[in-house]
């Protein structure tokens, strides 16, 4: 695989930006101009290179808008939004290390995206999903045009795309929203706790029981349909999908809420703690967990020392501290142990097991067995699970394979059809299918068409 940087981390993040080109999120020449200005493992040069491209694209959008060129304005606003998101990616805004640039650039990213969606060829609704303590989860509902919906009066299938550890809902437009509406699907994307606006503006942190969030999203879908029947959404054909950490949340969401009729889990982890410790010496982890001779203070000291020489290590744990709301590396590592698919009763949110639904949703099922039952054992719907041999995070042997083997509700034939582990980048071999989103979209929507019984006419091929 061609590399732009010695750092596998910087290289991966550059490919991630290039991946959005087909969906309007970037332009090749602009990306190459930025890459030439970036020094390996240097976050400051990363920031300066991408903010320059963001401002350039934003100015192009303003010029196009003044000229009345809707297409060019839309495209430039989409690129500017993605470049501004990218420019702040290497920073964080933790209370222990505040950085005003993070929120400022995020707001510029959102502003450009909001301009862009008014210029799309299909309807987009900006939504707010009631969460808790007055917090609302911002998101977007993308609706296919009448032409893409097929026959008149036909109900529209829907995909809920769950965010992950380091993305924003605006970036997710390129993963499934742009592709979904072209295929006749409605697509909902949103920022949950510890993500996007909810983290940066509201400082509400991530929770391991993501099903508490995705069930609220489903409640709000029912609420929207009740308030506006003309949406014509098919509530029997709502699927949930996510990539990386979002794939973990998608699995938990589908297992806990049987209103989700299918699940797509792109390169998930089974246990976040196992993922993190798989790159550490076993003796070190054992001595740290035993509390002697490696205490939390010693762990933090060693991490700070190693971080001086390894930017990826520094970024990863600092970012996790930020999204979890933890003050140090050891505390963040302890919190990772709660992010697991191991058992139903193994995760209890610190704020309580049950939350008020703000009067919008369905009653919760009372059949949630506590104890040691695998969370995956509660899945009832078809599940597509993928893995990436070229991952820089979670190898299939400790994630995809473990999840796949635990899908007891699927027979062997279905398991084989619903498993996709790739080696080469163009085949989906990088984490989150970065570098192969077109292929991910094809496999995802072919899967959903099949399991949701969405009928499509075959296209005649002329030789």
Coordinates of N, CA, C and O in Angstrom, one line a residue, residues 127 129-130 137 158 160-162 188 190-191 211-224 257 259-260 357 360:
X127 N -32.6 17.9 12.8 CA -33.4 17.4 13.9 C -32.7 17.5 15.2 O -31.5 17.7 15.2
X129 N -32.9 15.4 18.9 CA -33.4 14.2 19.6 C -33.3 14.4 21.1 O -32.2 14.5 21.6
X130 N -34.4 14.4 21.8 CA -34.3 14.6 23.3 C -33.5 13.5 23.9 O -33.7 12.3 23.6
X137 N -29.7 15.8 21.1 CA -28.7 15.2 20.2 C -29.0 15.7 18.8 O -30.1 15.4 18.2
X158 N -35.3 2.7 6.0 CA -34.5 3.7 6.7 C -33.3 3.0 7.3 O -33.3 1.9 7.8
X160 N -30.3 4.0 10.2 CA -29.8 4.9 11.3 C -28.3 4.6 11.3 O -27.8 3.5 11.6
X161 N -27.5 5.7 11.1 CA -26.0 5.5 11.1 C -25.5 6.1 12.4 O -25.5 7.3 12.6
X162 N -24.9 5.2 13.2 CA -24.4 5.6 14.5 C -23.0 6.1 14.4 O -22.2 5.5 13.7
X188 N -30.7 8.6 8.7 CA -30.6 9.5 9.9 C -29.2 9.4 10.5 O -28.7 8.3 10.8
X190 N -26.5 11.3 13.5 CA -26.7 12.1 14.7 C -25.4 12.1 15.5 O -24.6 11.1 15.4
X191 N -25.2 13.0 16.4 CA -24.2 13.0 17.4 C -24.7 12.6 18.7 O -25.7 13.2 19.2
X211 N -27.0 1.5 23.7 CA -28.4 1.2 23.4 C -29.4 2.2 24.1 O -30.5 2.4 23.6
X212 N -29.0 2.8 25.2 CA -29.8 3.8 25.8 C -30.0 5.0 24.9 O -31.0 5.7 25.0
X213 N -29.0 5.2 24.1 CA -29.0 6.3 23.1 C -29.8 5.9 21.9 O -30.7 6.7 21.4
X214 N -29.4 4.8 21.3 CA -30.1 4.4 20.0 C -31.6 4.1 20.2 O -32.3 4.2 19.2
X215 N -32.0 3.7 21.4 CA -33.4 3.5 21.6 C -34.1 4.8 21.6 O -35.3 4.9 21.2
X216 N -33.5 5.8 22.2 CA -34.1 7.2 22.1 C -34.2 7.7 20.7 O -35.1 8.4 20.4
X217 N -33.2 7.3 19.9 CA -33.2 7.7 18.5 C -34.5 7.1 17.8 O -35.2 7.7 17.1
X218 N -34.6 5.8 18.1 CA -35.8 5.1 17.5 C -37.1 5.7 18.1 O -38.1 5.8 17.3
X219 N -37.1 6.0 19.3 CA -38.3 6.7 19.9 C -38.6 7.9 19.1 O -39.8 8.2 18.8
X220 N -37.6 8.7 18.8 CA -37.8 10.0 18.1 C -38.3 9.7 16.6 O -39.0 10.5 16.1
X221 N -37.8 8.7 16.0 CA -38.3 8.3 14.7 C -39.8 8.1 14.7 O -40.5 8.6 13.9
X222 N -40.2 7.3 15.7 CA -41.7 7.1 15.8 C -42.4 8.4 16.1 O -43.5 8.6 15.6
X223 N -41.8 9.2 16.9 CA -42.4 10.5 17.2 C -42.5 11.4 15.9 O -43.6 12.0 15.7
X224 N -41.5 11.4 15.1 CA -41.5 12.2 13.9 C -42.6 11.7 12.9 O -43.3 12.5 12.3
X257 N -32.9 -3.3 21.3 CA -34.2 -2.7 20.8 C -34.6 -3.5 19.5 O -34.0 -3.3 18.4
X259 N -37.0 -3.1 17.6 CA -37.6 -2.4 16.5 C -36.6 -2.2 15.4 O -37.0 -1.9 14.2
X260 N -35.3 -2.4 15.6 CA -34.3 -2.4 14.5 C -34.4 -3.7 13.8 O -34.2 -4.8 14.4
X357 N -37.9 9.1 29.2 CA -37.9 9.1 27.8 C -38.5 10.4 27.3 O -38.7 10.6 26.1
X360 N -41.8 10.8 24.7 CA -41.9 10.5 23.3 C -42.0 9.1 22.9 O -42.6 8.8 21.9

